[in-house]
mmCIF file of C-alpha atoms in Angstrom:
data_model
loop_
_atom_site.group_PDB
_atom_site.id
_atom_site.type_symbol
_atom_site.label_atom_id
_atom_site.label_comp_id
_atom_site.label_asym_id
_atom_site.label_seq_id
_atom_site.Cartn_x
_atom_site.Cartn_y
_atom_site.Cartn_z
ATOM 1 C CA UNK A 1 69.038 -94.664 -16.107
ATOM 2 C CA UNK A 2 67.851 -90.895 -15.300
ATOM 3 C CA UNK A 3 65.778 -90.957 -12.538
ATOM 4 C CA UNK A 4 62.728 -88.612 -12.962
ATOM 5 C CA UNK A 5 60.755 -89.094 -9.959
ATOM 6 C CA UNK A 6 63.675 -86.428 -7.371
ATOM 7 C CA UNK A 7 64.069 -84.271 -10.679
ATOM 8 C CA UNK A 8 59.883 -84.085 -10.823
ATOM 9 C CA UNK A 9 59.802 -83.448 -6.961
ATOM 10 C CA UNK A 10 62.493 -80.251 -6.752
ATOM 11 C CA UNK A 11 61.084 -78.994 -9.907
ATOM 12 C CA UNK A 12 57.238 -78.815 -9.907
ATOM 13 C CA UNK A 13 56.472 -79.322 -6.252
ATOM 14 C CA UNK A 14 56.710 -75.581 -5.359
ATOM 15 C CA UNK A 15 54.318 -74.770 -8.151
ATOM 16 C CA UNK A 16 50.636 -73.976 -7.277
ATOM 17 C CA UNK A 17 48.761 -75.146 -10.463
ATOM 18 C CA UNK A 18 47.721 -78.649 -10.229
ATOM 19 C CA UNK A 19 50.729 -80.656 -12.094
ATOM 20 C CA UNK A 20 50.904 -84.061 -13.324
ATOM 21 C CA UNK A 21 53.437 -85.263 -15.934
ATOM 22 C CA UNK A 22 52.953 -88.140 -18.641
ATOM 23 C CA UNK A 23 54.536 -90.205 -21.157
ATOM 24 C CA UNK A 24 54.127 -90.348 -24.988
ATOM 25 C CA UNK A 25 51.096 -92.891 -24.028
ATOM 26 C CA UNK A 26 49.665 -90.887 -21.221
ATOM 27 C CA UNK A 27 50.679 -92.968 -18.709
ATOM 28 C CA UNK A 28 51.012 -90.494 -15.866
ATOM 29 C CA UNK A 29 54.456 -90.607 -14.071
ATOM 30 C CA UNK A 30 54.368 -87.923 -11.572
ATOM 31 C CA UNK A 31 51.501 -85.044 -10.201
ATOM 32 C CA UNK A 32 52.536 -82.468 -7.495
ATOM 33 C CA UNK A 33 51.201 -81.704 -3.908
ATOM 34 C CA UNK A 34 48.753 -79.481 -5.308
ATOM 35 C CA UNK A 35 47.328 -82.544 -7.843
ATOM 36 C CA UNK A 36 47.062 -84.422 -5.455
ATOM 37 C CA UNK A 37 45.329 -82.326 -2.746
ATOM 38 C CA UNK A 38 42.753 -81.274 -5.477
ATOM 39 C CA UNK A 39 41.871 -85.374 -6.141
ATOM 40 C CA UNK A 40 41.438 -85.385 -2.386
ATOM 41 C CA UNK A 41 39.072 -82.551 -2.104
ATOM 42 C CA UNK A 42 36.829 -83.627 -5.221
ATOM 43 C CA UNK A 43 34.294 -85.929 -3.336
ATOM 44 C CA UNK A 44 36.093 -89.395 -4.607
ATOM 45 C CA UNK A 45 35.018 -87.967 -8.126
ATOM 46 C CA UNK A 46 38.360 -88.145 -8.814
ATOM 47 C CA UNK A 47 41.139 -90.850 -7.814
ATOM 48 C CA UNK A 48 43.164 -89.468 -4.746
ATOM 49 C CA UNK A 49 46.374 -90.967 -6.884
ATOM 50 C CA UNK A 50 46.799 -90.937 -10.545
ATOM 51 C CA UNK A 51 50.582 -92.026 -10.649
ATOM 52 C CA UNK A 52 50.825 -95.061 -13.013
ATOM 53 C CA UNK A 53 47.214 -94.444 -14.473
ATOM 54 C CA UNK A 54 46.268 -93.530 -18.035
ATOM 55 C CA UNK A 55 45.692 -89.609 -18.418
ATOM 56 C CA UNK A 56 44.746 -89.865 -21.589
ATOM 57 C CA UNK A 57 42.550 -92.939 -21.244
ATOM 58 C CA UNK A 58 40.574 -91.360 -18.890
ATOM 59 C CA UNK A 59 39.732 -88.209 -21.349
ATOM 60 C CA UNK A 60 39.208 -90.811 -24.077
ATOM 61 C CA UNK A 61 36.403 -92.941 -21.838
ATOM 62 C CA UNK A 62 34.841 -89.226 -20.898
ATOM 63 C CA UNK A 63 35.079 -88.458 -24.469
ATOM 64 C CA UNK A 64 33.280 -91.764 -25.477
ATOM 65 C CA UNK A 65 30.239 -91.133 -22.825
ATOM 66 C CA UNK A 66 29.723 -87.801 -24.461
ATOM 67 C CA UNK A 67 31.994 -85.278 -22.916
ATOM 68 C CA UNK A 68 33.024 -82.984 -25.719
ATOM 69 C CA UNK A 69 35.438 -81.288 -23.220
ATOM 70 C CA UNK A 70 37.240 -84.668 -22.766
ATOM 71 C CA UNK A 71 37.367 -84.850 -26.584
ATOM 72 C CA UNK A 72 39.161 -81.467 -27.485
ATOM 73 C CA UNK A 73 41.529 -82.356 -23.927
ATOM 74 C CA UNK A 74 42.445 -85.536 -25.672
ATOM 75 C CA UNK A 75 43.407 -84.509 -29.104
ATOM 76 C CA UNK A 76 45.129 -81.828 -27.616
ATOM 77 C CA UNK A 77 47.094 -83.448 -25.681
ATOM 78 C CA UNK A 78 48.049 -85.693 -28.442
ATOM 79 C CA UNK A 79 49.259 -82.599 -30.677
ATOM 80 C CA UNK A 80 51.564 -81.418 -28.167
ATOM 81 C CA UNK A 81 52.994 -85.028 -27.705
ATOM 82 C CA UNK A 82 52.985 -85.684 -31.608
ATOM 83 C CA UNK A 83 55.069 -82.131 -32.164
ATOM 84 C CA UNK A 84 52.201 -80.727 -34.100
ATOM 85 C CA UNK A 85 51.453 -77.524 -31.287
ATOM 86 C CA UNK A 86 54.147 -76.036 -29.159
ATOM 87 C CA UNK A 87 51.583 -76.042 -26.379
ATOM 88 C CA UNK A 88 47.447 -76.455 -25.735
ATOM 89 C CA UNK A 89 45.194 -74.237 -23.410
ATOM 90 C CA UNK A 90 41.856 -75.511 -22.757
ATOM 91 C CA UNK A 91 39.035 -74.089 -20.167
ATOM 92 C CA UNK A 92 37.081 -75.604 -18.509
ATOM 93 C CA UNK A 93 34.326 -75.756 -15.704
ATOM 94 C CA UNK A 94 33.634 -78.009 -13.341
ATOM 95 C CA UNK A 95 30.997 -78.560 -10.410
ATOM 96 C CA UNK A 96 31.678 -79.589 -6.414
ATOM 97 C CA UNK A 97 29.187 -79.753 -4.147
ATOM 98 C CA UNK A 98 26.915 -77.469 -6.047
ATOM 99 C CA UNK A 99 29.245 -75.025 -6.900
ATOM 100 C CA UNK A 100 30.837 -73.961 -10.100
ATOM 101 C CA UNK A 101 34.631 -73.755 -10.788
ATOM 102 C CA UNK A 102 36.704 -72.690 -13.800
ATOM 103 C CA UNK A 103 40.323 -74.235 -14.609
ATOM 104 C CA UNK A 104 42.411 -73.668 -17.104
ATOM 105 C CA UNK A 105 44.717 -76.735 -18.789
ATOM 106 C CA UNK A 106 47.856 -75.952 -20.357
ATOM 107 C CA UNK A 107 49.890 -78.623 -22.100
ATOM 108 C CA UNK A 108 53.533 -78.185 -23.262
ATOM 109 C CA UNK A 109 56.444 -80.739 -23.818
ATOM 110 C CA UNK A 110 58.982 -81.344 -21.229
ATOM 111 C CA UNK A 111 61.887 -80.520 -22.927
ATOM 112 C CA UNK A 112 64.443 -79.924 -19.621
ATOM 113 C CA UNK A 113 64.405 -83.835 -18.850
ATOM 114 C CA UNK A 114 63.954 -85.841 -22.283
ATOM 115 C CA UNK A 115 61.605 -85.716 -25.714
ATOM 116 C CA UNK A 116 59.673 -88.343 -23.565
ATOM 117 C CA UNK A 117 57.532 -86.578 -20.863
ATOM 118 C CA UNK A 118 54.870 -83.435 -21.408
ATOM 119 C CA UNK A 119 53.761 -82.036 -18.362
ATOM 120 C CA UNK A 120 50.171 -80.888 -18.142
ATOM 121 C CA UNK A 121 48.988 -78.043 -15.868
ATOM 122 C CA UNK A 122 45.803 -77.260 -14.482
ATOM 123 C CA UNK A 123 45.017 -73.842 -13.046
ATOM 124 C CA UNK A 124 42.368 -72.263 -10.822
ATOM 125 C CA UNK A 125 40.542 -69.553 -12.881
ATOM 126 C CA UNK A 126 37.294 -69.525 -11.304
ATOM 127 C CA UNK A 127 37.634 -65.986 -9.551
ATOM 128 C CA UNK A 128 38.525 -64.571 -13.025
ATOM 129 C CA UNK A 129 35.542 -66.214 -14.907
ATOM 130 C CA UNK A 130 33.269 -65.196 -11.958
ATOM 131 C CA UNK A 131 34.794 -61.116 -12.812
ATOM 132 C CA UNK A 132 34.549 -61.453 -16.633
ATOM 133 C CA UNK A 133 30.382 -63.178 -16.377
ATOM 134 C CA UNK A 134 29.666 -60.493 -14.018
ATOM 135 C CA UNK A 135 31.398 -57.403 -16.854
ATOM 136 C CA UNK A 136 28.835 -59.753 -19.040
ATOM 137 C CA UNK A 137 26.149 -59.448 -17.382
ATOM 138 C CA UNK A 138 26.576 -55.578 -16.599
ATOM 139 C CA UNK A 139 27.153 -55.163 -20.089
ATOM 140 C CA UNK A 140 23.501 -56.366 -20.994
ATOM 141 C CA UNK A 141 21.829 -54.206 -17.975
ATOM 142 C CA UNK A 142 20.043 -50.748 -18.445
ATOM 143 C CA UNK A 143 21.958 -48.672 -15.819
ATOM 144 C CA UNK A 144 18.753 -46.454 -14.993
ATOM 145 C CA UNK A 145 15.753 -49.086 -15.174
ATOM 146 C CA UNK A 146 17.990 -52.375 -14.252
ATOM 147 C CA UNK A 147 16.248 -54.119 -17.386
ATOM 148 C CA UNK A 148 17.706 -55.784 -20.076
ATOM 149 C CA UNK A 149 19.229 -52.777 -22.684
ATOM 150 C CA UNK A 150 19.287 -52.465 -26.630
ATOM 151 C CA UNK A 151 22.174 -54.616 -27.149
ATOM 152 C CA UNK A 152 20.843 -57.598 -24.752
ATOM 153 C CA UNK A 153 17.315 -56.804 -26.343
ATOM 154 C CA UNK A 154 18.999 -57.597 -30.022
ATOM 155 C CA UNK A 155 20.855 -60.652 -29.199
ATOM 156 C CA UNK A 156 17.938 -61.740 -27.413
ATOM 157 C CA UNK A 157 15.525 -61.984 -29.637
ATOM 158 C CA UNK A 158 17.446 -62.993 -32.611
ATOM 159 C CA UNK A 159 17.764 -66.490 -30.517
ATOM 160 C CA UNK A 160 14.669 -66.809 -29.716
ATOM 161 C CA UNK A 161 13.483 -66.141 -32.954
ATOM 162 C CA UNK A 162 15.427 -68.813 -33.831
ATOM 163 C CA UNK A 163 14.433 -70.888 -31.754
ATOM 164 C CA UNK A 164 10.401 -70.593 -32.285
ATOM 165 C CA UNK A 165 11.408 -71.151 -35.846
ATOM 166 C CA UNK A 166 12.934 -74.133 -35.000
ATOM 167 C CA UNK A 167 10.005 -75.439 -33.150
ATOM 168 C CA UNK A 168 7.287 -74.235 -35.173
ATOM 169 C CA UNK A 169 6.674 -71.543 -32.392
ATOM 170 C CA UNK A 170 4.932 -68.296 -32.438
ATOM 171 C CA UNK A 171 6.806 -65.286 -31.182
ATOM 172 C CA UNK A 172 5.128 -62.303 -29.917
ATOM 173 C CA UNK A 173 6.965 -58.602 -29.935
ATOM 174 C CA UNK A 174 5.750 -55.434 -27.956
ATOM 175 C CA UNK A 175 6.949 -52.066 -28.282
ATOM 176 C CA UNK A 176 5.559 -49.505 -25.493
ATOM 177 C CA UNK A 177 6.322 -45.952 -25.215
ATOM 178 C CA UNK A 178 5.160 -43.609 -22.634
ATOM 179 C CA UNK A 179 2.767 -40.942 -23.489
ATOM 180 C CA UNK A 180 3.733 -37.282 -23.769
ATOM 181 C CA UNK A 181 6.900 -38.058 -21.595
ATOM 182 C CA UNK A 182 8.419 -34.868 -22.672
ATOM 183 C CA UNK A 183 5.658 -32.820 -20.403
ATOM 184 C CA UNK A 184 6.335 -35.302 -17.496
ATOM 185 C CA UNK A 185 10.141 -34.395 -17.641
ATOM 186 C CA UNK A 186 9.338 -30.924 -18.291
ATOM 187 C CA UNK A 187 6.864 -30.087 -15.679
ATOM 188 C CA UNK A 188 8.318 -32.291 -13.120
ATOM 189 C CA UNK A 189 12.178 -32.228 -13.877
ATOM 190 C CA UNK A 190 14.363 -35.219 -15.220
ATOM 191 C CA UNK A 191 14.894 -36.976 -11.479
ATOM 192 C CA UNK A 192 10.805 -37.616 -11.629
ATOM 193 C CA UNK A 193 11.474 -38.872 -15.317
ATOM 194 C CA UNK A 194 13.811 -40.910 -14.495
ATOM 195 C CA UNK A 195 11.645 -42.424 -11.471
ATOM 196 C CA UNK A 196 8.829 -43.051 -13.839
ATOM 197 C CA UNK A 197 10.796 -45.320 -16.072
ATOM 198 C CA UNK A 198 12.348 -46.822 -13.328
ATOM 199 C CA UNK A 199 8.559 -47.742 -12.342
ATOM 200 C CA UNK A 200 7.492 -48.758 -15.354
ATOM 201 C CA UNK A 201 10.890 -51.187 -16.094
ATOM 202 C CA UNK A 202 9.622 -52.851 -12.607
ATOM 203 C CA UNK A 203 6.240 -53.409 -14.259
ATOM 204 C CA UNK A 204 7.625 -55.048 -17.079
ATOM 205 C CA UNK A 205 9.877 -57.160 -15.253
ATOM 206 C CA UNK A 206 7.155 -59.119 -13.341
ATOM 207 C CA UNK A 207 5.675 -59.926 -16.684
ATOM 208 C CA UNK A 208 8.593 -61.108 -18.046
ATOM 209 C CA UNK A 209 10.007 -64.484 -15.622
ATOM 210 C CA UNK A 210 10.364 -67.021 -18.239
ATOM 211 C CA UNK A 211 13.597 -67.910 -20.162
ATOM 212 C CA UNK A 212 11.085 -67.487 -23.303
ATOM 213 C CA UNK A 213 10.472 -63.612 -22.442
ATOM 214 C CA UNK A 214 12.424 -60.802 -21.893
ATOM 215 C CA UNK A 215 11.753 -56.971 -21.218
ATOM 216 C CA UNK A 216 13.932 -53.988 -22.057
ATOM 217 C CA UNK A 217 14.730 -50.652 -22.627
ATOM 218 C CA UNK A 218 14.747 -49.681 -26.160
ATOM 219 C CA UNK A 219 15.958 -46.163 -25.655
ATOM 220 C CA UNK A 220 14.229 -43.196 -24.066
ATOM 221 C CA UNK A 221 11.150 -43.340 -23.084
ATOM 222 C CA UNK A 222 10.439 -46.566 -25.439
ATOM 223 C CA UNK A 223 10.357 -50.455 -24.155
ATOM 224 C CA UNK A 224 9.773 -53.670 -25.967
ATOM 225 C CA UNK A 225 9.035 -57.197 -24.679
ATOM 226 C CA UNK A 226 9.343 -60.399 -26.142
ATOM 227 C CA UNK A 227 7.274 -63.247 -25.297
ATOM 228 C CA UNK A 228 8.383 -66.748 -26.644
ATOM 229 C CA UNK A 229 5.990 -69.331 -27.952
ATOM 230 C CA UNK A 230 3.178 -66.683 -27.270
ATOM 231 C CA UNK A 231 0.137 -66.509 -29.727
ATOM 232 C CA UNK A 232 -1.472 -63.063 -30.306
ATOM 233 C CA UNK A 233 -4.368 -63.607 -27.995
ATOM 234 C CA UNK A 234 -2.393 -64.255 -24.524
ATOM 235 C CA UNK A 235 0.085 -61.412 -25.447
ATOM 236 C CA UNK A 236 -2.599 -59.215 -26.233
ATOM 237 C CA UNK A 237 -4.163 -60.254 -22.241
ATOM 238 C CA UNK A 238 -0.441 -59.985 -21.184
ATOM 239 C CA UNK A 239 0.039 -56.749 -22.651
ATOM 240 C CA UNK A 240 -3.561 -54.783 -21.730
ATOM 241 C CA UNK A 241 -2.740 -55.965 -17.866
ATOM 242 C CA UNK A 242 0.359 -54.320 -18.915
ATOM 243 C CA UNK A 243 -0.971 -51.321 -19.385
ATOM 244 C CA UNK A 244 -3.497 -50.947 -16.846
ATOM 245 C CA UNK A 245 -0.509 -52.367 -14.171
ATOM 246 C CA UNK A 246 0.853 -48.843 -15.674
ATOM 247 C CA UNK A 247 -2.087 -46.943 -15.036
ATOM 248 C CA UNK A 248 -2.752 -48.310 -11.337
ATOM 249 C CA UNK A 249 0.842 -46.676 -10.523
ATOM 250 C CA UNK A 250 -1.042 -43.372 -10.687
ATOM 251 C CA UNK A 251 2.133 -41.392 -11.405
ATOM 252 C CA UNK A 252 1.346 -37.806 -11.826
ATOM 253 C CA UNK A 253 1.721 -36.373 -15.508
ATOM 254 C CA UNK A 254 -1.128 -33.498 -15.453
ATOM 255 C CA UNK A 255 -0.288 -31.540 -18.543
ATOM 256 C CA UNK A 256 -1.036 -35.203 -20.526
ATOM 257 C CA UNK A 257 -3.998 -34.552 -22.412
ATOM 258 C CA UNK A 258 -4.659 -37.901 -22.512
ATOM 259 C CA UNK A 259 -4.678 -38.290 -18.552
ATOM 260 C CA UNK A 260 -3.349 -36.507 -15.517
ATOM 261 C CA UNK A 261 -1.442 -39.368 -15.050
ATOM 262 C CA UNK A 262 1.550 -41.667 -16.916
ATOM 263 C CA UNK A 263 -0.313 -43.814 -19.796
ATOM 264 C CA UNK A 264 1.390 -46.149 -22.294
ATOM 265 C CA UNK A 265 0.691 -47.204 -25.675
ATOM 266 C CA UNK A 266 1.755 -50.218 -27.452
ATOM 267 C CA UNK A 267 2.321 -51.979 -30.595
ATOM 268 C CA UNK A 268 2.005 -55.868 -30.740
ATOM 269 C CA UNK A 269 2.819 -58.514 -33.392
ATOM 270 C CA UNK A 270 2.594 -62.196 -33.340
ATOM 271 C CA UNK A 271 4.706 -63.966 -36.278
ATOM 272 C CA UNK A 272 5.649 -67.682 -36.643
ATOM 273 C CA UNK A 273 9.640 -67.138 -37.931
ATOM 274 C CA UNK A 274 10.075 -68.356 -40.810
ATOM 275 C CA UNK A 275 13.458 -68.150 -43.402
ATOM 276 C CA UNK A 276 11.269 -65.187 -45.129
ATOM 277 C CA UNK A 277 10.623 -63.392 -42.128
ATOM 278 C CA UNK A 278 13.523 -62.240 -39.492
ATOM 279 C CA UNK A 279 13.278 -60.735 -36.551
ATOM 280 C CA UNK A 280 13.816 -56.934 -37.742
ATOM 281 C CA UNK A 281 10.644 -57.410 -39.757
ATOM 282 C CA UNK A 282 8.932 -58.237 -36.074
ATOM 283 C CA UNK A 283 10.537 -54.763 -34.464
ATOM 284 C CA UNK A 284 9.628 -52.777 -37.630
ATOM 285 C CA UNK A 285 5.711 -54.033 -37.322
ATOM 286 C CA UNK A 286 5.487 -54.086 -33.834
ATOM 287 C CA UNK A 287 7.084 -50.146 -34.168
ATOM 288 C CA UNK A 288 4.617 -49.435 -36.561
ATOM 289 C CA UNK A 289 1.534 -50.693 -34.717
ATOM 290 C CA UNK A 290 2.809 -48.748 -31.826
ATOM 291 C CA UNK A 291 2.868 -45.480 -33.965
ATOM 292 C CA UNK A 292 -1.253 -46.261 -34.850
ATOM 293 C CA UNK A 293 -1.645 -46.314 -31.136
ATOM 294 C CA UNK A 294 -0.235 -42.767 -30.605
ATOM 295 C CA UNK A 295 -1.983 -41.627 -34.164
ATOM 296 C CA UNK A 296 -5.468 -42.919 -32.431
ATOM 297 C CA UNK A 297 -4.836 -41.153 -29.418
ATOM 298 C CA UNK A 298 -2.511 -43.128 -27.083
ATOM 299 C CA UNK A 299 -3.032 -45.550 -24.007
ATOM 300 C CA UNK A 300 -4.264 -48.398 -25.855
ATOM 301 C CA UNK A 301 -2.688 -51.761 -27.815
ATOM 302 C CA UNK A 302 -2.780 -52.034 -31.149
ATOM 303 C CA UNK A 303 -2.112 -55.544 -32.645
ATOM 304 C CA UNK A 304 -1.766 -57.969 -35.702
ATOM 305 C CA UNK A 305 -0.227 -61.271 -37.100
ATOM 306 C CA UNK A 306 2.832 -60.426 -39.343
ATOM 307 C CA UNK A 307 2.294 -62.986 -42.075
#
């Protein structure tokens, strides 16, 4: 009879992904050096020798204590061992002392030996995760203010209007715009305009800390905030502090007519979601209560519930 265990050695040893072969019943006949040194490393959360245990067992009794990873590991497994997929990739992260990790499994028969054996491959991705969440996050950032932009400002709210609706939640929508900007940038040149909303994005960010909220730029010189499971009455507070936060900066705007220095005005609306109500109806009030707040003059709040 073919003995596996040299052929297993000279072939897969050299390899640096974390290797372990198994039979049609997941019994696991061989893992590498590197398999084995990652069992070692893992705290004892993880045997420091597999060979002759159940691979697939062990994703089954994960699977069964509610890991849905475990689940799509086992019946993907069993695909590429029943000939239904040429190969699985599955990944996956995992947590060591604290820190988070990313792998990568890939599953394919091993043809070279018999019909019998599939090897299963687990690679290191974490450095490539860590790249690709940090293009994510950059992708949601305003470049000038470091706020949240537009985009992040859309798919933001749209879950957490969700959510409140869920829960039975009210949801509370600003949108600010700074007064007379243009005579800011044109008496004091687009560097000091560009300063001011950097300000101002600061301002918005300390009233902003919990998952529920979120501040952003809009575009130009307009911002909106969200505030989760807020009633009108504590966004309204949240909103005049806001304002006056604004005020106290005392950045110099003297052809304002309003003040010689940067004022903001804002629209506010407080809705429960509902299936009649989404969250573009919210923007488009809080937008128009904004607009009564420059028609009246500017550097005030003007609010309602959007029933």
């Amino acid at each position: 009879m073919f003995d596996t265990q040299p052929f297993f050695q000279c072939l897969l040893n050299s390899i640096s992904d974390s290797i372990a072969v198994i039979d049609r019943e997941g019994v696991i006949h061989y893992t590498n050096k590197s398999w084995d040194k990652f069992g070692s490393d893992s705290d004892n959360l993880l045997p420091r020798s597999w060979f002759g245990s159940n691979y697939l067992k062990a994703c089954d009794d994960a699977a069964r204590a509610g890991d849905q990873l475990a689940a799509r590991a086992s019946d993907g497994i069993r695909s590429v061992i029943g000939g239904l997929k040429e190969s699985f990739l599955l990944e996956y992260p995992c947590e060591f002392q604290n820190i988070r990790y990313w792998f990568q499994m890939q599953v394919n028969p091993l043809e070279c030996v018999s019909s019998g054996y599939t090897i299963i491959a687990h690679q290191d991705i974490t450095e490539r995760k860590r790249t690709e969440e940090q293009i994510l996050a950059l992708s949601k950032i305003d470049c000038l203010t470091g706020i949240s932009n537009r985009r992040h400002f859309d798919e933001f709210l749209r879950s957490e209007w969700k959510r409140c609706q869920r829960q039975n939640q009210p949801i509370s929508l600003a949108m600010l715009d700074i007064d007379h900007f243009k005579a800011l940038n044109d008496n004091y040149g687009h560097v000091s305009g560009d300063e001011c909303l950097k300000k101002i994005g600061a301002v918005l960010s300390r009233y902003t800390r919990r998952p529920s909220d979120l501040c952003a730029r809009f575009g130009g010189e307009e911002f909106s905030v969200v505030l989760g499971n807020t009633a009108l009455d504590e966004a309204e507070q949240i909103v005049e502090s806001l304002l006056s936060d604004i005020r106290s900066l005392k950045i110099p705007n003297v052809k304002s007519p309003i003040a010689p220095i940067v004022t903001v005005s804002a629209g506010l609306t407080t809705v429960w979601p509902t299936r009649d109500i989404d969250e573009t109806s919210g923007v488009e009030a809080a937008d128009i209560l904004l607009y009564a707040s420059k028609a009246k003059g500017g550097d005030q709040i003007s609010c309602r519930i959007l029933a």
